[in-house]
Tab-separated table of C-alpha atoms in Angstrom:
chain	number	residue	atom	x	y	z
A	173	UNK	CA	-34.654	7.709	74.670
A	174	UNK	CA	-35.355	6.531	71.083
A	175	UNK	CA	-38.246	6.064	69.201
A	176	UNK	CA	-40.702	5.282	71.944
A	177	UNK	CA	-40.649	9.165	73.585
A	178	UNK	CA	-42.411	9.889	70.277
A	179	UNK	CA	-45.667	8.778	68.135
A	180	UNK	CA	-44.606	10.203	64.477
A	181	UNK	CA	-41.563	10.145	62.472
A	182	UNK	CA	-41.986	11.149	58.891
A	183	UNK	CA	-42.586	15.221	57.874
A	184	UNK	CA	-45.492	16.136	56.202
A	185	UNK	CA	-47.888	13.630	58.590
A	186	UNK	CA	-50.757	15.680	60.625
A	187	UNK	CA	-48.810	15.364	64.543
A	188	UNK	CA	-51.822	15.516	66.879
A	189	UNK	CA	-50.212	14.292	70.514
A	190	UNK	CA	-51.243	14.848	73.996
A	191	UNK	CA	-49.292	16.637	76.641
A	192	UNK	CA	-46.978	14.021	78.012
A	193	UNK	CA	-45.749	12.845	74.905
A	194	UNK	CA	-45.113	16.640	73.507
A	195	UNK	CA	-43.748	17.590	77.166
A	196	UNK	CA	-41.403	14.566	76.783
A	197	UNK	CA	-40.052	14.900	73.378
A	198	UNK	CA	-39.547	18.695	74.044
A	199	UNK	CA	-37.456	17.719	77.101
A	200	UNK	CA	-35.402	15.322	75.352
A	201	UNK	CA	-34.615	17.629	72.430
A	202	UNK	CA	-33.997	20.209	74.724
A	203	UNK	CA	-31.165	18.106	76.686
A	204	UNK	CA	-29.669	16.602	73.064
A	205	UNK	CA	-29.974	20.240	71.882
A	206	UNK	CA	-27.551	21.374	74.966
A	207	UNK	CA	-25.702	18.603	75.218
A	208	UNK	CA	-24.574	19.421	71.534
A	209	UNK	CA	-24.363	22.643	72.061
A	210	UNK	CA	-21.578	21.977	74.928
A	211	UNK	CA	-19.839	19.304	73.534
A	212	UNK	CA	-18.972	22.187	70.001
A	213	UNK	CA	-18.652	24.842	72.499
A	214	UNK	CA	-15.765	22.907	74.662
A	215	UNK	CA	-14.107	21.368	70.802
A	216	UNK	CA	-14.088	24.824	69.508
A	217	UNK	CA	-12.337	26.250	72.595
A	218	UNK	CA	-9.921	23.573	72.749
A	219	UNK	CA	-9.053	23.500	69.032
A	220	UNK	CA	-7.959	27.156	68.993
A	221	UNK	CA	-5.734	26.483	72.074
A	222	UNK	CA	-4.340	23.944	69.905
A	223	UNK	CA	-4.281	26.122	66.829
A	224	UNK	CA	-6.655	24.259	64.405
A	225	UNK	CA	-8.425	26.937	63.133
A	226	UNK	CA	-10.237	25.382	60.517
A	227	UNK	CA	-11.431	22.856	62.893
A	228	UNK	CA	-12.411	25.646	64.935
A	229	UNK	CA	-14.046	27.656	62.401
A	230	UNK	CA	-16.480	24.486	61.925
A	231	UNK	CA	-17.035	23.983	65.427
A	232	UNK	CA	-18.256	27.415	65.468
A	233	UNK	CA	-20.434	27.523	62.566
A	234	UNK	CA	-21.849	24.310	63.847
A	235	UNK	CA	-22.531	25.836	67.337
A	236	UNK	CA	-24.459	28.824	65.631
A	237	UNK	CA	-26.097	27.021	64.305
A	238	UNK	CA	-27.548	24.495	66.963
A	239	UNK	CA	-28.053	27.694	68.931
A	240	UNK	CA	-30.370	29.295	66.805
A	241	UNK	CA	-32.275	26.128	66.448
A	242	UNK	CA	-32.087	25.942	70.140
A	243	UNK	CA	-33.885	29.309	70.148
A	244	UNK	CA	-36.451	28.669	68.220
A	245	UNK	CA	-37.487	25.519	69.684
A	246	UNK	CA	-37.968	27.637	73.050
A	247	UNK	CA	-39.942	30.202	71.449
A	248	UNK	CA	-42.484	27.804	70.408
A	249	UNK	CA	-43.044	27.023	73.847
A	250	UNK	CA	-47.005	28.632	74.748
A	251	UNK	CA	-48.490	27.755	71.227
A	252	UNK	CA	-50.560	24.988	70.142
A	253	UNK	CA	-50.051	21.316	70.213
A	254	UNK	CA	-50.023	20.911	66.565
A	255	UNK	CA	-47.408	23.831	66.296
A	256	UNK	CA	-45.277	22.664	69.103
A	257	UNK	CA	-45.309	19.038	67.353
A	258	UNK	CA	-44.392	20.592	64.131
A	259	UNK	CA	-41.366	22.549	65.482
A	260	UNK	CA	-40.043	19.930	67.696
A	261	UNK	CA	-39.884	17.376	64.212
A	262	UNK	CA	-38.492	20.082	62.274
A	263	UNK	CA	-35.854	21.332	64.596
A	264	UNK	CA	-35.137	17.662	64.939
A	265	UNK	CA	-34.447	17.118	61.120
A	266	UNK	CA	-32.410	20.721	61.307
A	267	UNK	CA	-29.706	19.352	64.101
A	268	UNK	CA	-29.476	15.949	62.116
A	269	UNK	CA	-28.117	17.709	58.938
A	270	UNK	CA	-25.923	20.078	60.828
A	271	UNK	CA	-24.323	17.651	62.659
A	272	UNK	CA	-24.520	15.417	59.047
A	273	UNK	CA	-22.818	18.118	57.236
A	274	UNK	CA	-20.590	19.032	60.002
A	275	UNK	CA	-18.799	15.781	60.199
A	276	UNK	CA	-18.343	15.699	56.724
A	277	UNK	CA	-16.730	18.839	56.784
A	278	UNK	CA	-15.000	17.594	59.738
A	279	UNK	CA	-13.490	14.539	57.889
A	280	UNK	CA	-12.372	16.424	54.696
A	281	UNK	CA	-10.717	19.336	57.168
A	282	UNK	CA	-9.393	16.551	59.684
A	283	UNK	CA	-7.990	14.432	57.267
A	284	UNK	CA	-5.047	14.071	58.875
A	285	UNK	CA	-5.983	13.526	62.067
A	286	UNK	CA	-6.005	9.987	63.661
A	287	UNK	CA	-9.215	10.666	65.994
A	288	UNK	CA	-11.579	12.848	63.476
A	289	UNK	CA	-13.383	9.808	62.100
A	290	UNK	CA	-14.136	8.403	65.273
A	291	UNK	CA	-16.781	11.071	65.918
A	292	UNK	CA	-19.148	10.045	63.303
A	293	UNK	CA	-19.872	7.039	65.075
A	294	UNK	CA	-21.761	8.871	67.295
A	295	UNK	CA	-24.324	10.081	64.430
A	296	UNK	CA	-26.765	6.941	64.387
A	297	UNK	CA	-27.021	7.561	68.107
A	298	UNK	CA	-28.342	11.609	67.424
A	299	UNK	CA	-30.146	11.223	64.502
A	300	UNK	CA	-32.013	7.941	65.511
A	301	UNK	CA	-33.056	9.775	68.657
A	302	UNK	CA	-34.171	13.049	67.039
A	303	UNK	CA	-35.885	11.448	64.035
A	304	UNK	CA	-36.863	8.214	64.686
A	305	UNK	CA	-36.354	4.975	62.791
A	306	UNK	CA	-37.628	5.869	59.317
A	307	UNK	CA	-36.247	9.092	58.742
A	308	UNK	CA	-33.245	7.809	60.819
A	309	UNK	CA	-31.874	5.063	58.738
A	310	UNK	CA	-32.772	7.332	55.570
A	311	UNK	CA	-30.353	9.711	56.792
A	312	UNK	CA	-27.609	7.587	58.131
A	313	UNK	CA	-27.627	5.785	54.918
A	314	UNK	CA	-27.172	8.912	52.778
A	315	UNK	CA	-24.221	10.178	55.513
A	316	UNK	CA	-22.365	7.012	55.215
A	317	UNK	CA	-22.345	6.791	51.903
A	318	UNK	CA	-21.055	10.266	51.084
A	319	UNK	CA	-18.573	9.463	53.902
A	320	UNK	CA	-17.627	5.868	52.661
A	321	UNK	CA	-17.062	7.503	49.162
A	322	UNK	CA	-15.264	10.346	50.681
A	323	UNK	CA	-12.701	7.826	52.695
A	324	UNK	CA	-12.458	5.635	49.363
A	325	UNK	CA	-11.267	8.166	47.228
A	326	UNK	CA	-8.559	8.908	49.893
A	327	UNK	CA	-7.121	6.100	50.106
A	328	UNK	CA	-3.053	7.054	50.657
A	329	UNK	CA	-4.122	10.357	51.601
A	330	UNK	CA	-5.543	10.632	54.913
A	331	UNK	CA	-3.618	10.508	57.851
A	332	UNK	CA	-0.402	11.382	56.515
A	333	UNK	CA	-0.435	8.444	54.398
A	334	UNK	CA	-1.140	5.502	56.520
A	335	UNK	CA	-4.897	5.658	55.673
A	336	UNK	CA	-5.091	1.958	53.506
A	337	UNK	CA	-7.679	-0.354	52.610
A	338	UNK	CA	-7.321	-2.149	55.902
A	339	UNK	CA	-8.172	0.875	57.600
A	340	UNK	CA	-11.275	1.405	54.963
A	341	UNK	CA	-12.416	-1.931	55.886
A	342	UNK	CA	-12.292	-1.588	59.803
A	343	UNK	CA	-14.265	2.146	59.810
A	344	UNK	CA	-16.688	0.383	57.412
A	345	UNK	CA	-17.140	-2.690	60.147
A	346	UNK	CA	-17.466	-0.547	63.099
A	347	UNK	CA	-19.609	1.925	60.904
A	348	UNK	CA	-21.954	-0.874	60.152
A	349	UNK	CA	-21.864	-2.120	64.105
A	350	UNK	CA	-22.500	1.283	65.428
A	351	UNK	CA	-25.646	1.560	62.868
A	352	UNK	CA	-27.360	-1.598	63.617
A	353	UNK	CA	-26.572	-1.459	66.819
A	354	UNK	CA	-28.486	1.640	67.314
A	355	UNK	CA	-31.263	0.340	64.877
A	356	UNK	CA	-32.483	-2.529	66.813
A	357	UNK	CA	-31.738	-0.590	70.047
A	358	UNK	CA	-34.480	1.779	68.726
A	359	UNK	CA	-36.652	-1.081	66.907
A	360	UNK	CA	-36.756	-3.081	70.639
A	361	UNK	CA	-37.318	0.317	72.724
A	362	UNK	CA	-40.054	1.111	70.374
A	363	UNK	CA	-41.952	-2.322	70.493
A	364	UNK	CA	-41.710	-1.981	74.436
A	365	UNK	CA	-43.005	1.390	74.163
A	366	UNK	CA	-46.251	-0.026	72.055
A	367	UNK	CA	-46.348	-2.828	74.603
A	368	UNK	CA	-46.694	-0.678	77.257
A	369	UNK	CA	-48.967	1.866	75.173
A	370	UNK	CA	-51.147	-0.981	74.524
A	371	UNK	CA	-50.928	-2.509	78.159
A	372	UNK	CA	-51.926	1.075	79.188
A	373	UNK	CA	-54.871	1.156	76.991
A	374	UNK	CA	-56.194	-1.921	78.432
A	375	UNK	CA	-55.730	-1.151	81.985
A	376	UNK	CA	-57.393	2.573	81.127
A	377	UNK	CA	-60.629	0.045	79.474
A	378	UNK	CA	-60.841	-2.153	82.279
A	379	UNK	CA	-60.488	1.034	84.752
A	380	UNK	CA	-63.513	2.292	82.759
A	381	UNK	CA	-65.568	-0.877	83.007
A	382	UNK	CA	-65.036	-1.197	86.454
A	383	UNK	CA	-66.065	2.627	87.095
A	384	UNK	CA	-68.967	1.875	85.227
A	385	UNK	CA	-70.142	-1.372	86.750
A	386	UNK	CA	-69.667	0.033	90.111
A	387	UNK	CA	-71.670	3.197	89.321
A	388	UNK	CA	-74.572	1.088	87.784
A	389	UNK	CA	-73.961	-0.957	91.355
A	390	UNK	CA	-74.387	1.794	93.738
A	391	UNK	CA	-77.628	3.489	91.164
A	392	UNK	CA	-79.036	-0.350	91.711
A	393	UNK	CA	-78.253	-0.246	95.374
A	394	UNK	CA	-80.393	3.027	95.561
A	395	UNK	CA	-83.105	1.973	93.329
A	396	UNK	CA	-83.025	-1.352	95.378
A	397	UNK	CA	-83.308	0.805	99.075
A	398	UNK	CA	-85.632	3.191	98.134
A	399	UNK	CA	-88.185	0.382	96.455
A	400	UNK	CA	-87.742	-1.346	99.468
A	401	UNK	CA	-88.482	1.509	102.085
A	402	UNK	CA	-91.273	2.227	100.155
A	403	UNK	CA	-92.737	-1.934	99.814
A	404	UNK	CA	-92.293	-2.099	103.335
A	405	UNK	CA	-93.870	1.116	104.365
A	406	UNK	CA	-97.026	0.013	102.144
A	407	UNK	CA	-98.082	-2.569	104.378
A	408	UNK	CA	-96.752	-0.971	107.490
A	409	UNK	CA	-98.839	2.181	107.254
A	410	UNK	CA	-101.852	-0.294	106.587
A	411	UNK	CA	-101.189	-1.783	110.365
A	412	UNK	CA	-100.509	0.948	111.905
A	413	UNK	CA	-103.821	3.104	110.274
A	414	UNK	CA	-105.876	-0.242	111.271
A	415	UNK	CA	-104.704	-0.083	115.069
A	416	UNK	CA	-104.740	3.465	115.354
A	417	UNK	CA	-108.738	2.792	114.057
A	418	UNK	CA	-109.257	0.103	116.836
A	419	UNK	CA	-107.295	1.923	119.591
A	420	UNK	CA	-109.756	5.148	118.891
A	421	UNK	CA	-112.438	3.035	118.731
A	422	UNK	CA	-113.778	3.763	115.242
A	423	UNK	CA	-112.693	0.657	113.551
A	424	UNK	CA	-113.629	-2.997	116.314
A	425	UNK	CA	-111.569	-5.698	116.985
A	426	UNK	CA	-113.440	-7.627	115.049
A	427	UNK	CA	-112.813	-11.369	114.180
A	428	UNK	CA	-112.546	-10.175	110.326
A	429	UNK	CA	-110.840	-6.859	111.294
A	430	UNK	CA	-108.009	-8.805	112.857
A	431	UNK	CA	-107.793	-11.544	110.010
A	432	UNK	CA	-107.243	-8.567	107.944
A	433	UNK	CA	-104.732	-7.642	109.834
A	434	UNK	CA	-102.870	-11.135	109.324
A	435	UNK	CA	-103.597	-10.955	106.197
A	436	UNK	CA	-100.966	-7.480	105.870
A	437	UNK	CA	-98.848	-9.262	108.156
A	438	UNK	CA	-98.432	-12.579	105.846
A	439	UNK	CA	-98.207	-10.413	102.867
A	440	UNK	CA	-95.212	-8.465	104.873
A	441	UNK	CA	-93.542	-11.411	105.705
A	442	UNK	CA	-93.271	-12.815	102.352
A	443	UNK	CA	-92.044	-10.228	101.186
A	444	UNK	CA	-89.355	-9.754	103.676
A	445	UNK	CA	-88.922	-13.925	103.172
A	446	UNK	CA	-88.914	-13.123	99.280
A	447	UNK	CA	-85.827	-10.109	99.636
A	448	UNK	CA	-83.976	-12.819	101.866
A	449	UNK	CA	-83.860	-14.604	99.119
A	450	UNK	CA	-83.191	-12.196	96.610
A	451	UNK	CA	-80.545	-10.659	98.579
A	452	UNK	CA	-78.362	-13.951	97.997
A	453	UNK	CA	-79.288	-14.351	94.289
A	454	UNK	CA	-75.641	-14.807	93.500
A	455	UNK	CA	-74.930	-17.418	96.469
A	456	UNK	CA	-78.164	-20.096	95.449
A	457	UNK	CA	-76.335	-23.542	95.404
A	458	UNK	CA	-77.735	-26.564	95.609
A	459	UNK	CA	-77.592	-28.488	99.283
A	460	UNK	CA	-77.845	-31.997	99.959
A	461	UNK	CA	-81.201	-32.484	99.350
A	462	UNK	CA	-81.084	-33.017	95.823
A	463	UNK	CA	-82.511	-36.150	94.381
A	464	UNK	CA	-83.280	-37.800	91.294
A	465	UNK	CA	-86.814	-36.791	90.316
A	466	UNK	CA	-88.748	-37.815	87.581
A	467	UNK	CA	-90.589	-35.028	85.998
A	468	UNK	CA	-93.922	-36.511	84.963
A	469	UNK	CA	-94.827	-37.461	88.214
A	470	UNK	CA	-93.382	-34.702	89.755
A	471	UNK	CA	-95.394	-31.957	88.362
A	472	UNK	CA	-98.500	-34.182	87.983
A	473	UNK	CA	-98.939	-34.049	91.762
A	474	UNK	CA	-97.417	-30.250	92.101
A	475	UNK	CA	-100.054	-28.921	89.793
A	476	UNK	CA	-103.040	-29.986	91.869
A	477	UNK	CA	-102.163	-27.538	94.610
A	478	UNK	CA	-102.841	-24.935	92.066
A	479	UNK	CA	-106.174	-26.125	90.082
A	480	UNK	CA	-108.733	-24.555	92.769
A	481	UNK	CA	-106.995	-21.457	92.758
A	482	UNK	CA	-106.911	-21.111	89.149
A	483	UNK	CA	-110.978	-22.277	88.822
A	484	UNK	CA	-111.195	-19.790	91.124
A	485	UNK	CA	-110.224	-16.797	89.268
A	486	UNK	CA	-111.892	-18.125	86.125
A	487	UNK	CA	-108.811	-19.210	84.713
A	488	UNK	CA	-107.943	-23.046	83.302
A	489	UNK	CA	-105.146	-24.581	84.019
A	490	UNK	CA	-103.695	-27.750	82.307
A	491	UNK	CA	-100.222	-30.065	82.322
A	492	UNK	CA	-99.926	-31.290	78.436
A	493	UNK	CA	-96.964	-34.450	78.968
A	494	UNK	CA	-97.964	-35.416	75.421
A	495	UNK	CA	-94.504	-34.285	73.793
A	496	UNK	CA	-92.642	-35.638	76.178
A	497	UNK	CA	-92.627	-39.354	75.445
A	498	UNK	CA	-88.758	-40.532	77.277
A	499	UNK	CA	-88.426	-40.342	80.838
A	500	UNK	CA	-87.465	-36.598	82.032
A	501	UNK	CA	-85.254	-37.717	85.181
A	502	UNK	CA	-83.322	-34.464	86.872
A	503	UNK	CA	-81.162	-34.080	89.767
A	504	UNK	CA	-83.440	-31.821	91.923
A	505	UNK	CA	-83.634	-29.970	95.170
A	506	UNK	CA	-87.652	-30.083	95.519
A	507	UNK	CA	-88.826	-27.985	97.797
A	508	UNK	CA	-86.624	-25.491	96.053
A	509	UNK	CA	-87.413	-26.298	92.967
A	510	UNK	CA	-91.477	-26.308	93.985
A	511	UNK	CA	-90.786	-23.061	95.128
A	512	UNK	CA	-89.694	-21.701	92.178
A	513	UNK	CA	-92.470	-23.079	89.730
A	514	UNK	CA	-94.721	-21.560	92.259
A	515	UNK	CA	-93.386	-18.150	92.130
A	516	UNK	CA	-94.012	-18.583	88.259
A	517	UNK	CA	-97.422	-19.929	88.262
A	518	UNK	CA	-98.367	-16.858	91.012
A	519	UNK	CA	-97.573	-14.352	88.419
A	520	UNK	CA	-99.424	-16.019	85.596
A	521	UNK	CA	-102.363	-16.394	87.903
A	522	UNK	CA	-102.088	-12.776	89.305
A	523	UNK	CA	-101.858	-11.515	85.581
A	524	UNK	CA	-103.957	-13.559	83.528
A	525	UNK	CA	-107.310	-11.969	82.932
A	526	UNK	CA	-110.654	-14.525	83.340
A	527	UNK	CA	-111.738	-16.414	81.018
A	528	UNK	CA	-108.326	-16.982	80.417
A	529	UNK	CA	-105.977	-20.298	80.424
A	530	UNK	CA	-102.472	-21.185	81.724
A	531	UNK	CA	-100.582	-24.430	80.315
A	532	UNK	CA	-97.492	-25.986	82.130
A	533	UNK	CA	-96.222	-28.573	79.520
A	534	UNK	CA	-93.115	-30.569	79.530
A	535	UNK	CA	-90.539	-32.111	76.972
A	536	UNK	CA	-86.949	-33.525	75.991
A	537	UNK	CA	-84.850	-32.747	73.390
A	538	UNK	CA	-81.359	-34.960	74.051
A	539	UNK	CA	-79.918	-34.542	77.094
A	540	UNK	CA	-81.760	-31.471	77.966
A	541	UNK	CA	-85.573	-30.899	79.791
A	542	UNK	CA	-87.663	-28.356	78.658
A	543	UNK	CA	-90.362	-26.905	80.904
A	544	UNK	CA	-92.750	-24.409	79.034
A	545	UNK	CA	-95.331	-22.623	81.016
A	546	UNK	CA	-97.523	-19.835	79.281
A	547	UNK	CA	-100.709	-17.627	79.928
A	548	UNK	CA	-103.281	-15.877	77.630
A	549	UNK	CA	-103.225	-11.900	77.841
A	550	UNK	CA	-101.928	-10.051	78.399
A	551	UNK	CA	-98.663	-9.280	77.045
A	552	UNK	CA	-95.327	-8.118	78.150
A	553	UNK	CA	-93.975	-5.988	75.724
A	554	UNK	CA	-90.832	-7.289	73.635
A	555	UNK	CA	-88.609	-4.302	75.226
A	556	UNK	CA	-89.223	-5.368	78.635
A	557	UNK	CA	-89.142	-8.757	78.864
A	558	UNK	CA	-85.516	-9.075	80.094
A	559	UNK	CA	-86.237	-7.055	82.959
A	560	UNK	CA	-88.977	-9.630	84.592
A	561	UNK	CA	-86.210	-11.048	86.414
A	562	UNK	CA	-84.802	-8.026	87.912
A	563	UNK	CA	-85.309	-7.412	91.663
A	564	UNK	CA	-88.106	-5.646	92.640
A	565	UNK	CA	-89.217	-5.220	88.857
A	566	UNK	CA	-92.767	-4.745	88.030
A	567	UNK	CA	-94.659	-3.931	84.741
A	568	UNK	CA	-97.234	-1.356	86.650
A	569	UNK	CA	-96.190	2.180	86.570
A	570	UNK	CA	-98.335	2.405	89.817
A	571	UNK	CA	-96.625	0.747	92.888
A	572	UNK	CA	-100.122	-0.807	94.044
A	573	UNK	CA	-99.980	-3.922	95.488
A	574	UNK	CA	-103.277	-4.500	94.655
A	575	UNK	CA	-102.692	-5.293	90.838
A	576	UNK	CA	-99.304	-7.483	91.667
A	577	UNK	CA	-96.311	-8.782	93.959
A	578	UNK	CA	-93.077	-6.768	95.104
A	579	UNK	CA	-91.550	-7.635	91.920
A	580	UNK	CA	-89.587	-10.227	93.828
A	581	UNK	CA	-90.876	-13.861	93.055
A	582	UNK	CA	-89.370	-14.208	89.338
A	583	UNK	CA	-85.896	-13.338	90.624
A	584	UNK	CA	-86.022	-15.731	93.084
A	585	UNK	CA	-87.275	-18.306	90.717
A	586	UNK	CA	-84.047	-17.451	88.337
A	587	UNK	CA	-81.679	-17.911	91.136
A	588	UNK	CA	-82.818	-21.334	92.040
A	589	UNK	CA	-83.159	-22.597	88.444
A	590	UNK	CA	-79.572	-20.802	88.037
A	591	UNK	CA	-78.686	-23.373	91.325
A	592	UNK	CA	-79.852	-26.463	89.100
A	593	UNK	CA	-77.762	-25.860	86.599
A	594	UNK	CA	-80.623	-24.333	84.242
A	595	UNK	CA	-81.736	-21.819	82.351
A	596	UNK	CA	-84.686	-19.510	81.999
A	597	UNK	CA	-86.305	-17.253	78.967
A	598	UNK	CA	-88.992	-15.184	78.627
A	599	UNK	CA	-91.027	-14.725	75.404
A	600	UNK	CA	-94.157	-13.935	74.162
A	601	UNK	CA	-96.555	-16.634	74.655
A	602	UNK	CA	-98.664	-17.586	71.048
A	603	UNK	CA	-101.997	-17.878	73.853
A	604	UNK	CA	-101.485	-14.165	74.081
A	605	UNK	CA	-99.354	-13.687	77.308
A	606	UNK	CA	-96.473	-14.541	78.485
A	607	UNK	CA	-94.049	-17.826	77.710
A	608	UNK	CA	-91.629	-19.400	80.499
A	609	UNK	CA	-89.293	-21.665	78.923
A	610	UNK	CA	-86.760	-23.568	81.683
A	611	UNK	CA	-84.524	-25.732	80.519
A	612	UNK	CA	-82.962	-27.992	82.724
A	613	UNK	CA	-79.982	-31.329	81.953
A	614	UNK	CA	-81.506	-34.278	82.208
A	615	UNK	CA	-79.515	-37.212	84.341
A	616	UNK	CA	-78.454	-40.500	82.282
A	617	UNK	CA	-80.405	-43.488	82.479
């Protein structure tokens, strides 16, 4: 009920709050606003029963007075934010020096009464609520002052007599209590408050992240669904035109006719092999068939499979192990691991235009393995290079699968260098192309 049900204190600041916090300040100056209101009402009633009619009087003027505050604060109900803000703090500061100046005037009328003083402990309590710590203190400070002053200069005087420096001492003590009290009451409500305003923030930013990673989920699951209905369809409507032609009789069941048809049919299943893969991306470990493998020999063997092929298309391929002088031992899964330098050497010898040249060299720098392997043109541009290894990424804006793959094999190539504990990059190649750099740790000894 203190400082945290508002966000500004001082008069003369721009107020700019949102709904709930303007909705709850109103309501709690509305039920301070009554409760005052009742509390003067029921004194003023009783204290012309008892026939204090100055006492009264005060009461009175006092309850006027709160009322026509009251009634303003209700008419600004229906305008703007910034309005209602502005009347709420300045009705605020208006009931604090009402009730300020009516217990001084209560004290200096009351003066011999036993029980007058004890109502002003109950100011810290109103005017920290209404006005917040700032403003607060400043105008508890100036109240007891005036009122120490006041009950100083009495001394002898007040309640017939027996008012002494004792009693000066103990209203000062339990002045002082009340005041801090309701300080730090205020000071610890408000730092909860910001706690909670800032624990509310975050959970609103995560709440925001996770709405927006699971919207760029599902527009990847429908990007991913419709590529895929459409890469399977491809081959499928190949097979079925091709049968149709054989069943009618216009195409024969020829001996190259049908190894055409295998050939769809091996192209279909890797990529359904390739989207197997892909689809666990996340879940590549290594199993139990990693080894210790020593990288020279390794990929001078491996690279053989692929020099036919690559004279083939009028393309040179060559293994430079100059730089790499120390051993290049890894912990390796092999046949995974071939598989992924394969998918990476397909798409530099699907892309690579003849004459052209692709070099697989390897090298150490510490404890770390560096596998480079780079084509001549052409390029990827810069812009588009981290998208290689996306799923079912491809540079054409033609889906043909004559000109490339299903955009499949350099995902599954990340995932399994991922699984080894290594890392993958993309650049531009200085040959013209494109530059695979895999780094991978290298085992001790």
């Amino acid at each position: 009920m203190f400082d945290f049900l508002r966000t500004s204190h001082i008069l003369g600041h721009p107020l700019v709050e949102d709904d709930i916090d303007l909705r709850r300040k109103r309501v709690v100056l509305h039920g301070l606003l009554l409760a005052i209101i009742l509390l003067l009402l029921v004194f003023s009633l009783y204290n012309q029963l008892r026939g204090m009619w100055p006492i009264a009087l005060l009461d009175v003027v006092a309850l006027l007075a709160c009322t026509l505050a009251y009634i303003r604060l209700r008419r600004s109900q229906g305008q703007t934010a910034e309005r209602q803000a502005s009347v709420l703090q300045s009705t605020a500061l208006q009931i604090s020096l009402i009730l300020i100046v009516f217990l001084w005037a209560l004290a200096w009328q009351g003066r011999a009464e036993n029980f007058i003083l004890i109502w002003t402990f109950f100011l810290p309590v109103f005017v920290f609520m209404l006005n917040g710590r700032t403003l607060g203190t400043a105008l508890v400070a100036v109240f007891y002052l005036v009122l120490f002053a006041m009950a100083y200069t009495h001394l002898g005087l007040w309640q017939d007599g027996a008012w002494n420096h004792v009693s000066l001492i103990r209203f000062v003590l339990a002045s002082l209590v009340m005041v801090f009290t309701c300080y730090f009451s205020e000071l610890t409500l408000n730092r909860a408050h910001q706690e909670l305003q800032r624990s509310h923030g975050e959970s609103q930013r995560l709440m925001m992240e996770r709405n927006a990673l699971m919207l760029d989920t599902l527009a990847k699951q429908e990007k991913l669904l419709t590529d895929v209905s459409h890469e399977l369809r491809t081959p499928l409507s190949v097979l079925r035109m091709k049968l149709e032609a054989m069943q009618d009789g216009v195409m024969a069941p020829s001996s190259a006719n049908i190894e055409g048809l295998l050939k769809h049919m091996q192209q279909l299943d890797a990529f359904i092999s390739d989207l197997s893969r892909a689809s666990k991306l996340d879940q590549t470990r290594l199993d139990g068939n990693a080894v210790r493998v020593e990288l020279h020999d390794f990929l001078s063997h491996w690279i053989t499979r692929f020099q036919c092929s690559a004279a083939g298309q009028g393309l040179q391929l060559s293994l430079d192990l100059a730089r790499s002088n120390p051993p290049c031992p890894a912990l390796l899964d092999e046949a995974s691991f071939e598989l992924a330098l394969g998918k990476l050497l397909e798409n530099s010898l699907r892309y690579t235009q003849a004459p052209g040249s692709i070099r697989l060299s390897l090298g150490r720098h510490g404890e770390t393995i560096i596998l480079t392997l780079e084509d001549s043109a052409p390029g990827v541009a810069a812009d588009r290079l981290e998208r290689l290894f996306e799923p079912l990424y491809r540079l054409e804006d033609s889906r043909s699968r004559d000109t490339g793959g299903a955009g499949l094999g350099l995902s599954v190539a990340k995932s399994i260098i991922l699984a080894h504990q290594g890392q993958i990059q993309a650049s531009e190649s200085p040959l013209g192309g494109l530059r695979m750099v895999i780094t991978l740790p290298a085992l001790a000894g």
